[in-house]
PDB file of C-alpha atoms in Angstrom:
ATOM      1  CA  MET A   1     -21.056 -12.934  19.439  1.00  0.00           C
ATOM      2  CA  PHE A   2     -21.214 -10.009  16.970  1.00  0.00           C
ATOM      3  CA  GLU A   3     -18.815  -8.021  19.134  1.00  0.00           C
ATOM      4  CA  ASP A   4     -16.297 -10.880  19.109  1.00  0.00           C
ATOM      5  CA  VAL A   5     -16.467 -11.188  15.313  1.00  0.00           C
ATOM      6  CA  TYR A   6     -16.115  -7.425  14.950  1.00  0.00           C
ATOM      7  CA  LEU A   7     -12.970  -7.426  17.106  1.00  0.00           C
ATOM      8  CA  TRP A   8     -11.444 -10.354  15.179  1.00  0.00           C
ATOM      9  CA  ILE A   9     -12.149  -8.609  11.868  1.00  0.00           C
ATOM     10  CA  LYS A  10     -10.700  -5.401  13.291  1.00  0.00           C
ATOM     11  CA  ALA A  11      -7.516  -7.257  14.300  1.00  0.00           C
ATOM     12  CA  LEU A  12      -7.325  -8.806  10.834  1.00  0.00           C
ATOM     13  CA  HIS A  13      -7.766  -5.347   9.297  1.00  0.00           C
ATOM     14  CA  VAL A  14      -4.922  -3.858  11.360  1.00  0.00           C
ATOM     15  CA  ILE A  15      -2.632  -6.797  10.522  1.00  0.00           C
ATOM     16  CA  ALA A  16      -3.430  -6.438   6.814  1.00  0.00           C
ATOM     17  CA  VAL A  17      -2.855  -2.675   6.911  1.00  0.00           C
ATOM     18  CA  ILE A  18       0.543  -3.186   8.538  1.00  0.00           C
ATOM     19  CA  ALA A  19       1.533  -5.747   5.907  1.00  0.00           C
ATOM     20  CA  TRP A  20       0.248  -3.556   3.056  1.00  0.00           C
ATOM     21  CA  MET A  21       2.088  -0.511   4.349  1.00  0.00           C
ATOM     22  CA  ALA A  22       5.302  -2.456   4.917  1.00  0.00           C
ATOM     23  CA  GLY A  23       5.233  -3.467   1.273  1.00  0.00           C
ATOM     24  CA  MET A  24       4.196  -0.022   0.054  1.00  0.00           C
ATOM     25  CA  LEU A  25       7.118   1.509   1.933  1.00  0.00           C
ATOM     26  CA  TYR A  26       9.645  -1.108   0.800  1.00  0.00           C
ATOM     27  CA  LEU A  27       8.773  -1.571  -2.895  1.00  0.00           C
ATOM     28  CA  PRO A  28       9.658   1.964  -4.021  1.00  0.00           C
ATOM     29  CA  ARG A  29      12.909   1.677  -2.054  1.00  0.00           C
ATOM     30  CA  LEU A  30      13.679  -1.435  -4.106  1.00  0.00           C
ATOM     31  CA  PHE A  31      12.912   0.630  -7.222  1.00  0.00           C
ATOM     32  CA  VAL A  32      15.506   3.198  -6.115  1.00  0.00           C
ATOM     33  CA  TYR A  33      18.193   0.526  -5.879  1.00  0.00           C
ATOM     34  CA  HIS A  34      16.987  -1.308  -8.979  1.00  0.00           C
ATOM     35  CA  SER A  35      17.215   1.863 -11.057  1.00  0.00           C
ATOM     36  CA  GLU A  36      20.931   2.002 -10.181  1.00  0.00           C
ATOM     37  CA  ALA A  37      21.602  -1.619 -11.186  1.00  0.00           C
ATOM     38  CA  GLU A  38      22.922  -2.331 -14.649  1.00  0.00           C
ATOM     39  CA  ILE A  39      20.321  -3.859 -16.964  1.00  0.00           C
ATOM     40  CA  GLY A  40      20.854  -7.603 -17.284  1.00  0.00           C
ATOM     41  CA  SER A  41      23.148  -7.776 -14.264  1.00  0.00           C
ATOM     42  CA  LYS A  42      22.703 -10.384 -11.556  1.00  0.00           C
ATOM     43  CA  GLN A  43      21.736  -7.569  -9.182  1.00  0.00           C
ATOM     44  CA  SER A  44      19.022  -6.349 -11.546  1.00  0.00           C
ATOM     45  CA  GLU A  45      17.626  -9.854 -11.927  1.00  0.00           C
ATOM     46  CA  THR A  46      17.614 -10.295  -8.139  1.00  0.00           C
ATOM     47  CA  PHE A  47      15.648  -7.061  -7.729  1.00  0.00           C
ATOM     48  CA  LYS A  48      13.094  -8.322 -10.268  1.00  0.00           C
ATOM     49  CA  VAL A  49      12.491 -11.449  -8.181  1.00  0.00           C
ATOM     50  CA  MET A  50      12.322  -9.500  -4.912  1.00  0.00           C
ATOM     51  CA  GLU A  51       9.897  -6.932  -6.337  1.00  0.00           C
ATOM     52  CA  ARG A  52       7.621  -9.552  -7.909  1.00  0.00           C
ATOM     53  CA  ARG A  53       7.482 -11.679  -4.752  1.00  0.00           C
ATOM     54  CA  LEU A  54       6.844  -8.654  -2.541  1.00  0.00           C
ATOM     55  CA  LEU A  55       3.966  -7.503  -4.744  1.00  0.00           C
ATOM     56  CA  LYS A  56       2.363 -10.898  -5.359  1.00  0.00           C
ATOM     57  CA  ALA A  57       2.873 -12.532  -1.956  1.00  0.00           C
ATOM     58  CA  ILE A  58       2.470  -9.590   0.422  1.00  0.00           C
ATOM     59  CA  ILE A  59       1.235  -6.305  -1.039  1.00  0.00           C
ATOM     60  CA  ASN A  60      -1.633  -7.558  -3.243  1.00  0.00           C
ATOM     61  CA  PRO A  61      -3.153  -9.954  -0.677  1.00  0.00           C
ATOM     62  CA  ALA A  62      -2.717  -7.428   2.138  1.00  0.00           C
ATOM     63  CA  MET A  63      -4.491  -4.716   0.151  1.00  0.00           C
ATOM     64  CA  THR A  64      -7.376  -7.071  -0.628  1.00  0.00           C
ATOM     65  CA  VAL A  65      -7.808  -8.103   3.012  1.00  0.00           C
ATOM     66  CA  THR A  66      -7.488  -4.458   4.113  1.00  0.00           C
ATOM     67  CA  TRP A  67     -10.315  -3.418   1.818  1.00  0.00           C
ATOM     68  CA  LEU A  68     -12.600  -6.354   2.616  1.00  0.00           C
ATOM     69  CA  ALA A  69     -12.135  -6.176   6.374  1.00  0.00           C
ATOM     70  CA  GLY A  70     -12.309  -2.373   6.378  1.00  0.00           C
ATOM     71  CA  LEU A  71     -15.553  -2.265   4.412  1.00  0.00           C
ATOM     72  CA  TYR A  72     -17.046  -4.884   6.727  1.00  0.00           C
ATOM     73  CA  LEU A  73     -16.040  -2.824   9.777  1.00  0.00           C
ATOM     74  CA  ALA A  74     -17.469   0.372   8.285  1.00  0.00           C
ATOM     75  CA  TRP A  75     -20.713  -1.364   7.368  1.00  0.00           C
ATOM     76  CA  SER A  76     -21.198  -3.264  10.614  1.00  0.00           C
ATOM     77  CA  GLY A  77     -20.148  -0.275  12.722  1.00  0.00           C
ATOM     78  CA  HIS A  78     -22.507   2.070  10.826  1.00  0.00           C
ATOM     79  CA  TRP A  79     -19.618   4.435  10.089  1.00  0.00           C
ATOM     80  CA  PHE A  80     -20.596   5.397   6.540  1.00  0.00           C
ATOM     81  CA  SER A  81     -22.424   8.553   7.644  1.00  0.00           C
ATOM     82  CA  PHE A  82     -19.307  10.061   9.250  1.00  0.00           C
ATOM     83  CA  GLY A  83     -17.167  12.606   7.424  1.00  0.00           C
ATOM     84  CA  TRP A  84     -13.876  11.234   8.733  1.00  0.00           C
ATOM     85  CA  LEU A  85     -14.641   7.877   7.101  1.00  0.00           C
ATOM     86  CA  HIS A  86     -15.337   9.562   3.758  1.00  0.00           C
ATOM     87  CA  VAL A  87     -11.944  11.255   3.919  1.00  0.00           C
ATOM     88  CA  LYS A  88     -10.278   8.021   5.021  1.00  0.00           C
ATOM     89  CA  LEU A  89     -11.862   6.081   2.151  1.00  0.00           C
ATOM     90  CA  ALA A  90     -10.765   8.742  -0.329  1.00  0.00           C
ATOM     91  CA  LEU A  91      -7.207   8.519   0.993  1.00  0.00           C
ATOM     92  CA  VAL A  92      -7.269   4.715   0.854  1.00  0.00           C
ATOM     93  CA  LEU A  93      -8.473   4.983  -2.751  1.00  0.00           C
ATOM     94  CA  VAL A  94      -5.458   7.195  -3.468  1.00  0.00           C
ATOM     95  CA  MET A  95      -3.231   4.634  -1.715  1.00  0.00           C
ATOM     96  CA  SER A  96      -4.768   1.938  -3.919  1.00  0.00           C
ATOM     97  CA  ALA A  97      -4.015   4.041  -7.004  1.00  0.00           C
ATOM     98  CA  VAL A  98      -0.402   4.410  -5.842  1.00  0.00           C
ATOM     99  CA  HIS A  99      -0.365   0.624  -5.439  1.00  0.00           C
ATOM    100  CA  GLY A 100      -1.519   0.385  -9.060  1.00  0.00           C
ATOM    101  CA  PHE A 101       1.284   2.688 -10.195  1.00  0.00           C
ATOM    102  CA  PHE A 102       3.805   0.572  -8.290  1.00  0.00           C
ATOM    103  CA  SER A 103       2.461  -2.522 -10.054  1.00  0.00           C
ATOM    104  CA  ARG A 104       2.878  -0.818 -13.422  1.00  0.00           C
ATOM    105  CA  TRP A 105       6.422   0.321 -12.637  1.00  0.00           C
ATOM    106  CA  LEU A 106       7.300  -3.195 -11.503  1.00  0.00           C
ATOM    107  CA  LYS A 107       6.278  -4.402 -14.970  1.00  0.00           C
ATOM    108  CA  ASP A 108       8.540  -1.748 -16.493  1.00  0.00           C
ATOM    109  CA  PHE A 109      11.493  -2.977 -14.442  1.00  0.00           C
ATOM    110  CA  ALA A 110      10.672  -6.607 -15.295  1.00  0.00           C
ATOM    111  CA  ALA A 111      10.880  -5.668 -18.996  1.00  0.00           C
ATOM    112  CA  ASP A 112      14.104  -3.668 -18.441  1.00  0.00           C
ATOM    113  CA  ARG A 113      12.346  -0.389 -19.189  1.00  0.00           C
ATOM    114  CA  ARG A 114      13.442   2.475 -16.970  1.00  0.00           C
ATOM    115  CA  PRO A 115      11.666   5.673 -17.999  1.00  0.00           C
ATOM    116  CA  ARG A 116      12.060   7.255 -14.547  1.00  0.00           C
ATOM    117  CA  THR A 117      15.081   8.374 -12.589  1.00  0.00           C
ATOM    118  CA  GLN A 118      16.329   7.240  -9.222  1.00  0.00           C
ATOM    119  CA  LYS A 119      15.352  10.674  -7.871  1.00  0.00           C
ATOM    120  CA  PHE A 120      11.748  10.097  -8.990  1.00  0.00           C
ATOM    121  CA  TYR A 121      11.555   6.861  -6.974  1.00  0.00           C
ATOM    122  CA  ARG A 122      13.139   8.539  -3.950  1.00  0.00           C
ATOM    123  CA  ILE A 123      10.437  11.210  -4.004  1.00  0.00           C
ATOM    124  CA  ILE A 124       7.566   8.792  -4.726  1.00  0.00           C
ATOM    125  CA  ASN A 125       8.778   6.658  -1.812  1.00  0.00           C
ATOM    126  CA  GLU A 126       7.371   9.325   0.526  1.00  0.00           C
ATOM    127  CA  VAL A 127       3.820   9.288  -0.868  1.00  0.00           C
ATOM    128  CA  PRO A 128       2.613   6.175   1.030  1.00  0.00           C
ATOM    129  CA  THR A 129       4.026   7.614   4.258  1.00  0.00           C
ATOM    130  CA  VAL A 130       2.154  10.897   3.871  1.00  0.00           C
ATOM    131  CA  LEU A 131      -1.067   9.092   2.987  1.00  0.00           C
ATOM    132  CA  MET A 132      -0.657   6.748   5.949  1.00  0.00           C
ATOM    133  CA  ILE A 133      -0.224   9.694   8.342  1.00  0.00           C
ATOM    134  CA  PHE A 134      -3.487  11.289   7.215  1.00  0.00           C
ATOM    135  CA  ILE A 135      -5.357   7.967   7.230  1.00  0.00           C
ATOM    136  CA  VAL A 136      -4.273   7.240  10.797  1.00  0.00           C
ATOM    137  CA  ILE A 137      -5.298  10.758  11.876  1.00  0.00           C
ATOM    138  CA  MET A 138      -8.762  10.221  10.380  1.00  0.00           C
ATOM    139  CA  VAL A 139      -9.191   6.892  12.203  1.00  0.00           C
ATOM    140  CA  ILE A 140      -7.787   7.897  15.591  1.00  0.00           C
ATOM    141  CA  VAL A 141      -8.726  11.591  15.901  1.00  0.00           C
ATOM    142  CA  LYS A 142     -11.951  11.464  13.832  1.00  0.00           C
ATOM    143  CA  PRO A 143     -11.815  15.242  13.322  1.00  0.00           C
ATOM    144  CA  PHE A 144     -15.286  15.434  11.716  1.00  0.00           C
TER     145      PHE A 144
END
């Protein structure tokens, strides 16, 4: 029975990670396009709705489920003594911080504040990808 629950939680974790990453890869791309839109334009207002819905309906819940399911898996699998998990958790903490920055920048866009350039958002768009690569390596390869 425990094994079945573990596998269902693991599946839930993977699904949540995919949803979280999809949002984390798409939201900064929306910021790139939003930063080009004229303040007050219909396009700008559309981006505000898209960004808010993406964050509230997909990214936030997916991050929460990722954390809860992941911590359960680590606890029930007795993984906390392994170095690879420590590195993975540190990287997921960084990903969560990036998520927090995205949330803050969304509020800036919602208030028509644009203190950053389009180039900034293009560069920051790569951060979740790099983090994801190292997280997956820790989980699959378990180098230490």
